[in-house]
Short mmCIF file of C-alpha atoms in Angstrom, two decimals:
data_model
loop_
_atom_site.label_atom_id
_atom_site.label_comp_id
_atom_site.label_asym_id
_atom_site.label_seq_id
_atom_site.Cartn_x
_atom_site.Cartn_y
_atom_site.Cartn_z
CA MET O 157 0.00 -0.04 -0.01
CA SER O 158 1.12 3.53 -0.72
CA LEU O 159 -0.24 6.79 0.23
CA ASP O 160 -1.28 9.21 -2.68
CA GLU O 161 1.23 12.21 -2.36
CA TYR O 162 -1.15 14.45 -4.05
CA GLY O 163 -4.89 15.24 -3.38
CA ILE O 164 -4.77 17.75 -0.68
CA THR O 165 -4.89 20.95 -2.62
CA ALA O 166 -8.20 21.75 -4.23
CA PRO O 167 -8.22 22.65 -8.05
CA PRO O 168 -8.89 26.24 -9.17
CA ALA O 169 -12.52 27.11 -9.55
CA GLY O 170 -13.82 26.51 -13.11
CA LEU O 171 -11.04 24.12 -14.03
CA TYR O 172 -13.58 21.32 -15.03
CA ASP O 173 -16.61 23.52 -16.31
CA TYR O 174 -17.67 21.75 -19.40
CA THR O 175 -19.41 23.41 -22.28
CA GLN O 176 -20.29 20.20 -24.16
CA LEU O 177 -21.43 16.75 -23.10
CA VAL O 178 -21.37 13.71 -24.97
CA ARG O 179 -24.88 12.36 -24.42
CA ALA O 180 -24.79 9.31 -26.60
CA GLY O 181 -22.17 6.61 -27.71
CA ILE O 182 -21.65 4.31 -30.53
CA ASP O 183 -23.76 1.12 -29.80
CA GLY O 184 -21.11 -1.50 -29.15
CA PHE O 185 -17.76 -2.28 -30.57
CA SER O 186 -19.45 -4.17 -33.49
CA ALA O 187 -20.95 -0.93 -34.65
CA VAL O 188 -17.82 1.12 -34.94
CA SER O 189 -17.78 2.33 -38.44
CA ASP O 190 -14.93 3.62 -40.69
CA ALA O 191 -16.52 7.02 -40.18
CA ASP O 192 -15.96 6.52 -36.43
CA ILE O 193 -12.44 5.64 -36.79
CA ASP O 194 -12.00 8.87 -38.97
CA ALA O 195 -13.76 10.88 -36.18
CA PHE O 196 -11.46 9.28 -33.57
CA ARG O 197 -8.44 10.42 -35.53
CA ALA O 198 -9.85 14.05 -35.74
CA LEU O 199 -11.20 14.30 -32.21
CA GLY O 200 -8.80 12.04 -30.27
CA PHE O 201 -11.55 10.10 -28.78
CA MET O 202 -14.52 7.77 -29.18
CA ALA O 203 -17.37 6.99 -26.65
CA VAL O 204 -18.85 3.37 -26.98
CA HIS O 205 -21.87 2.47 -25.03
CA ASN O 206 -22.93 -1.29 -24.47
CA ALA O 207 -19.16 -2.08 -25.16
CA ILE O 208 -18.92 -4.84 -22.47
CA ASP O 209 -21.70 -7.01 -21.21
CA GLU O 210 -22.99 -6.92 -17.66
CA ALA O 211 -21.65 -10.09 -16.59
CA ALA O 212 -18.13 -8.93 -17.58
CA ILE O 213 -18.63 -5.73 -15.81
CA GLU O 214 -19.73 -7.62 -12.65
CA ALA O 215 -16.74 -9.74 -12.91
CA GLY O 216 -14.54 -6.65 -13.24
CA ARG O 217 -15.93 -5.33 -10.02
CA ALA O 218 -15.51 -8.45 -8.23
CA GLY O 219 -11.76 -8.53 -9.42
CA VAL O 220 -11.21 -4.99 -8.12
CA ARG O 221 -12.80 -5.90 -4.83
CA ASN O 222 -10.70 -8.85 -4.61
CA LEU O 223 -7.41 -6.94 -5.03
CA ILE O 224 -8.61 -4.23 -2.62
CA LEU O 225 -9.26 -6.70 0.11
CA ARG O 226 -6.26 -8.85 -0.25
CA ARG O 227 -3.51 -8.23 2.33
CA ASP O 228 -0.57 -9.36 0.37
CA LEU O 229 -0.41 -6.87 -2.44
CA ASP O 230 1.56 -3.62 -2.69
CA ASN O 231 -0.10 -2.21 -5.80
CA ILE O 232 -2.69 -0.18 -3.98
CA MET O 233 -2.70 3.63 -3.76
CA VAL O 234 -4.99 5.14 -0.99
CA GLU O 235 -6.52 8.44 -1.14
CA ALA O 236 -4.71 11.11 0.73
CA ALA O 237 -7.91 11.94 2.72
CA ILE O 238 -7.67 8.27 4.25
CA GLY O 239 -3.97 8.13 4.98
CA GLU O 240 -2.39 5.70 7.37
CA ARG O 241 -5.97 4.74 8.70
CA PHE O 242 -6.31 2.42 5.60
CA ASP O 243 -4.70 -0.61 7.29
CA ARG O 244 -7.12 -0.34 10.17
CA LEU O 245 -10.28 -0.07 8.21
CA PRO O 246 -13.01 -2.83 7.86
CA ASP O 247 -13.37 -4.44 4.53
CA GLU O 248 -16.21 -2.31 3.31
CA ALA O 249 -14.52 0.91 4.35
CA ARG O 250 -11.40 -0.17 2.56
CA LEU O 251 -13.47 -0.41 -0.75
CA ASP O 252 -14.12 3.26 -0.70
CA SER O 253 -10.62 4.59 0.33
CA VAL O 254 -8.39 3.54 -2.74
CA ARG O 255 -7.55 5.72 -5.68
CA LYS O 256 -5.49 3.58 -7.83
CA LEU O 257 -4.52 -0.09 -8.26
CA MET O 258 -1.52 -1.00 -10.69
CA PRO O 259 -0.81 -3.16 -12.13
CA ILE O 260 -3.72 -5.55 -11.97
CA ILE O 261 -3.94 -8.21 -14.64
CA ASP O 262 -1.44 -10.42 -13.27
CA PHE O 263 -3.32 -10.75 -10.03
CA ASP O 264 -6.83 -11.55 -11.27
CA GLN O 265 -7.89 -13.53 -14.36
CA ARG O 266 -11.12 -11.74 -14.68
CA LEU O 267 -9.40 -8.40 -15.09
CA ASN O 268 -6.87 -10.09 -17.43
CA ALA O 269 -9.76 -11.23 -19.64
CA LEU O 270 -11.33 -7.64 -19.72
CA SER O 271 -7.86 -6.36 -21.19
CA GLN O 272 -8.12 -8.76 -23.98
CA LEU O 273 -11.63 -8.66 -25.26
CA PRO O 274 -11.52 -9.56 -29.02
CA ASP O 275 -13.95 -6.83 -29.88
CA LEU O 276 -11.90 -4.17 -28.13
CA THR O 277 -8.62 -5.26 -29.76
CA ALA O 278 -10.26 -5.39 -33.21
CA VAL O 279 -11.13 -1.77 -32.98
CA LEU O 280 -7.79 -0.81 -31.71
CA ALA O 281 -6.23 -2.65 -34.57
CA ARG O 282 -8.28 -0.64 -37.03
CA ILE O 283 -7.15 2.73 -35.32
CA MET O 284 -3.54 1.74 -35.18
CA GLY O 285 -3.21 -0.17 -38.49
CA GLU O 286 -1.68 -3.19 -36.79
CA PRO O 287 -2.51 -5.51 -34.00
CA PRO O 288 -2.26 -3.81 -30.39
CA ALA O 289 -0.10 -4.89 -27.43
CA LEU O 290 -1.03 -4.05 -23.96
CA SER O 291 1.48 -1.44 -22.43
CA GLN O 292 -0.33 -0.75 -18.95
CA ASP O 293 -3.00 -1.81 -16.90
CA MET O 294 -4.79 -0.10 -14.01
CA ALA O 295 -7.97 0.53 -12.05
CA MET O 296 -8.85 4.24 -11.56
CA LEU O 297 -11.14 4.72 -8.57
CA LYS O 298 -13.12 7.67 -7.08
CA PRO O 299 -14.34 6.97 -3.66
CA PRO O 300 -17.66 8.68 -2.60
CA ARG O 301 -16.96 12.29 -1.31
CA ILE O 302 -13.17 12.07 -1.29
CA GLY O 303 -12.16 10.99 -4.57
CA ARG O 304 -9.41 13.52 -5.84
CA GLU O 305 -9.18 15.09 -9.26
CA LYS O 306 -6.76 13.69 -11.78
CA PRO O 307 -5.45 17.09 -13.22
CA TRP O 308 -5.40 17.69 -16.92
CA HIS O 309 -2.62 15.65 -18.57
CA GLN O 310 -1.49 13.75 -21.58
CA ASP O 311 -0.88 9.98 -20.92
CA MET O 312 1.84 10.04 -23.43
CA ALA O 313 3.91 12.07 -20.86
CA TYR O 314 4.18 8.94 -18.78
CA PHE O 315 5.13 6.62 -21.62
CA ASN O 316 8.76 5.85 -22.94
CA PHE O 317 7.71 5.88 -26.69
CA PRO O 318 8.21 8.21 -29.44
CA THR O 319 5.39 11.04 -29.32
CA ASP O 320 4.25 9.95 -32.89
CA THR O 321 3.30 6.37 -31.61
CA THR O 322 -0.52 5.87 -31.58
CA ILE O 323 -1.07 4.84 -28.17
CA VAL O 324 -4.65 4.42 -27.23
CA GLY O 325 -6.25 4.31 -23.76
CA ALA O 326 -9.31 2.24 -23.13
CA TRP O 327 -11.28 3.57 -20.11
CA ILE O 328 -14.04 1.15 -19.05
CA ALA O 329 -16.75 2.31 -16.73
CA LEU O 330 -17.60 -0.37 -14.02
CA ASP O 331 -20.02 2.08 -12.45
CA GLU O 332 -22.05 5.04 -13.90
CA ALA O 333 -19.51 7.82 -14.61
CA LEU O 334 -21.17 11.18 -14.54
CA PRO O 335 -19.71 14.78 -14.10
CA GLU O 336 -20.60 14.91 -10.45
CA ASN O 337 -18.80 11.70 -9.46
CA GLY O 338 -15.59 12.25 -11.69
CA CYS O 339 -16.26 11.10 -15.38
CA MET O 340 -13.67 11.80 -17.91
CA MET O 341 -13.31 15.13 -19.40
CA VAL O 342 -11.51 15.92 -22.67
CA ILE O 343 -10.37 18.78 -25.10
CA PRO O 344 -11.55 17.43 -28.54
CA GLY O 345 -8.79 17.57 -31.00
CA SER O 346 -6.05 18.58 -28.61
CA HIS O 347 -4.00 15.49 -29.63
CA ARG O 348 -3.19 17.07 -32.73
CA GLU O 349 -1.30 20.02 -30.99
CA GLY O 350 1.58 17.88 -29.81
CA PRO O 351 3.29 17.36 -26.42
CA MET O 352 2.70 19.74 -23.78
CA LEU O 353 4.88 20.66 -20.97
CA HIS O 354 3.99 19.01 -17.74
CA TRP O 355 4.61 20.31 -14.24
CA THR O 356 4.76 18.80 -10.70
CA ARG O 357 1.96 20.67 -9.01
CA ARG O 358 -1.21 18.80 -7.86
CA ASP O 359 0.22 15.89 -9.86
CA TRP O 360 2.36 15.70 -12.97
CA GLN O 361 0.04 17.79 -15.20
CA ILE O 362 -0.49 20.40 -17.84
CA CYS O 363 -0.28 23.83 -16.29
CA ASP O 364 -3.69 25.09 -15.14
CA SER O 365 -3.25 28.24 -17.23
CA ASP O 366 -2.82 26.08 -20.31
CA VAL O 367 -6.07 24.32 -19.97
CA GLN O 368 -8.39 25.34 -22.80
CA LEU O 369 -11.43 26.63 -21.03
CA GLY O 370 -14.50 26.87 -23.11
CA LYS O 371 -13.62 23.70 -25.11
CA ILE O 372 -14.09 21.09 -22.33
CA THR O 373 -16.24 18.16 -23.07
CA ALA O 374 -17.56 15.71 -20.49
CA VAL O 375 -17.87 12.17 -21.38
CA PRO O 376 -20.29 10.50 -19.02
CA LEU O 377 -20.52 6.61 -19.49
CA PRO O 378 -23.09 3.85 -18.33
CA PRO O 379 -21.61 0.84 -16.70
CA GLY O 380 -19.92 -1.23 -19.55
CA GLY O 381 -19.36 1.87 -21.54
CA CYS O 382 -15.67 2.44 -22.83
CA LEU O 383 -13.88 5.72 -23.76
CA LEU O 384 -11.07 5.14 -26.30
CA PHE O 385 -8.76 8.07 -26.40
CA HIS O 386 -5.42 9.03 -27.98
CA CYS O 387 -2.64 9.43 -25.37
CA LEU O 388 -1.85 13.00 -26.65
CA LEU O 389 -5.46 14.19 -25.98
CA HIS O 390 -5.69 16.58 -23.09
CA HIS O 391 -7.88 14.92 -20.39
CA GLY O 392 -8.63 14.90 -16.70
CA THR O 393 -11.35 14.01 -14.07
CA PRO O 394 -12.71 16.34 -11.54
CA PRO O 395 -12.86 15.49 -7.86
CA THR O 396 -16.14 13.97 -6.53
CA ARG O 397 -18.29 15.34 -3.70
CA SER O 398 -20.93 12.80 -4.88
CA ASP O 399 -22.17 9.82 -2.56
CA ARG O 400 -21.84 7.53 -5.69
CA ARG O 401 -18.80 5.26 -6.06
CA ARG O 402 -16.98 5.52 -9.38
CA TRP O 403 -14.84 2.63 -10.43
CA ALA O 404 -13.14 2.35 -13.86
CA LEU O 405 -10.42 0.32 -15.47
CA GLN O 406 -8.03 1.68 -17.78
CA PHE O 407 -5.75 -0.21 -20.24
CA HIS O 408 -3.21 1.42 -22.61
CA TYR O 409 -2.28 -0.07 -25.87
CA ARG O 410 0.31 0.47 -28.30
CA PRO O 411 0.98 -0.83 -31.92
CA ARG O 412 2.59 -4.30 -31.58
CA SER O 413 5.62 -3.04 -33.63
CA ALA O 414 6.32 0.18 -31.52
CA ALA O 415 9.96 0.35 -30.17
CA PRO O 416 10.31 2.08 -26.87
CA LEU O 417 12.82 5.15 -26.17
CA PRO O 418 16.00 3.89 -24.70
CA ASP O 419 15.68 5.99 -21.57
CA SER O 420 13.25 8.32 -19.89
CA ASP O 421 15.57 11.28 -20.30
CA LEU O 422 14.37 11.54 -23.98
CA ARG O 423 10.75 11.63 -22.88
CA LEU O 424 11.37 14.34 -20.18
CA HIS O 425 13.25 16.41 -22.91
CA VAL O 426 10.04 16.50 -24.81
CA PHE O 427 7.46 16.82 -22.01
CA GLY O 428 9.67 18.70 -19.65
CA SER O 429 10.04 19.02 -15.88
CA ASP O 430 10.03 21.79 -13.39
CA GLY O 431 12.99 24.19 -14.11
CA LYS O 432 12.60 24.02 -17.90
CA ASP O 433 12.53 27.41 -19.63
CA ALA O 434 9.11 28.22 -18.61
CA SER O 435 7.04 28.89 -15.50
CA CYS O 436 3.71 27.51 -14.22
#
């Protein structure tokens, strides 16, 4: 278990005020058309409803519950608001204390199966132009009332691959995800603007002053919905003050042929770190 080092400072007011909301999604992976693939390339994201059936989603919830309640794993990140109390909590309270689990698929076959769904990987292959390979697996959780924000960022800033690699995130809702309990928010088309400097502030993040207010789009999802997004897309999730739990799985996929950068210094040279010739 580790404690989240962030999550104490609240975000500035208005940082997640959305002007658009994606009310409908494509009806299942099998319904994704060539026009939808083109739209993904233009917008940087695609919302798919009814992507995963109810039985698989229930298995995913059971898998996450299993990992949280095990006492022999060190892949659990606890919300800062809970702190060291986590180890003394009863089981049900532990379920609403965790922010992130990573990695996950090696510890629960149900979660492994969700990362390899044929319909999902088929759509990813169409986006990438070749079969995908899993690069990262995690569960992203927002406990009721205390779930912190994930500030605006680009996932590519965390990956040691060239920035022109088409890495795609698959964010799978295990619970209903709404603006009030921390659904994903995105800036459509921002993946085409290239890498942004990231700063260590309330996380490793895009500077608040660089967030494109007025373009924020909220992407609520029902359980079993999936958001596919390009890993240069600007995105984040607001803190929750809702009484409703929001659990999600997040898998990242790269083209199978993609070769990693030899070291992280090359990545940081692009995405920056505190002290680069700019201020935030």
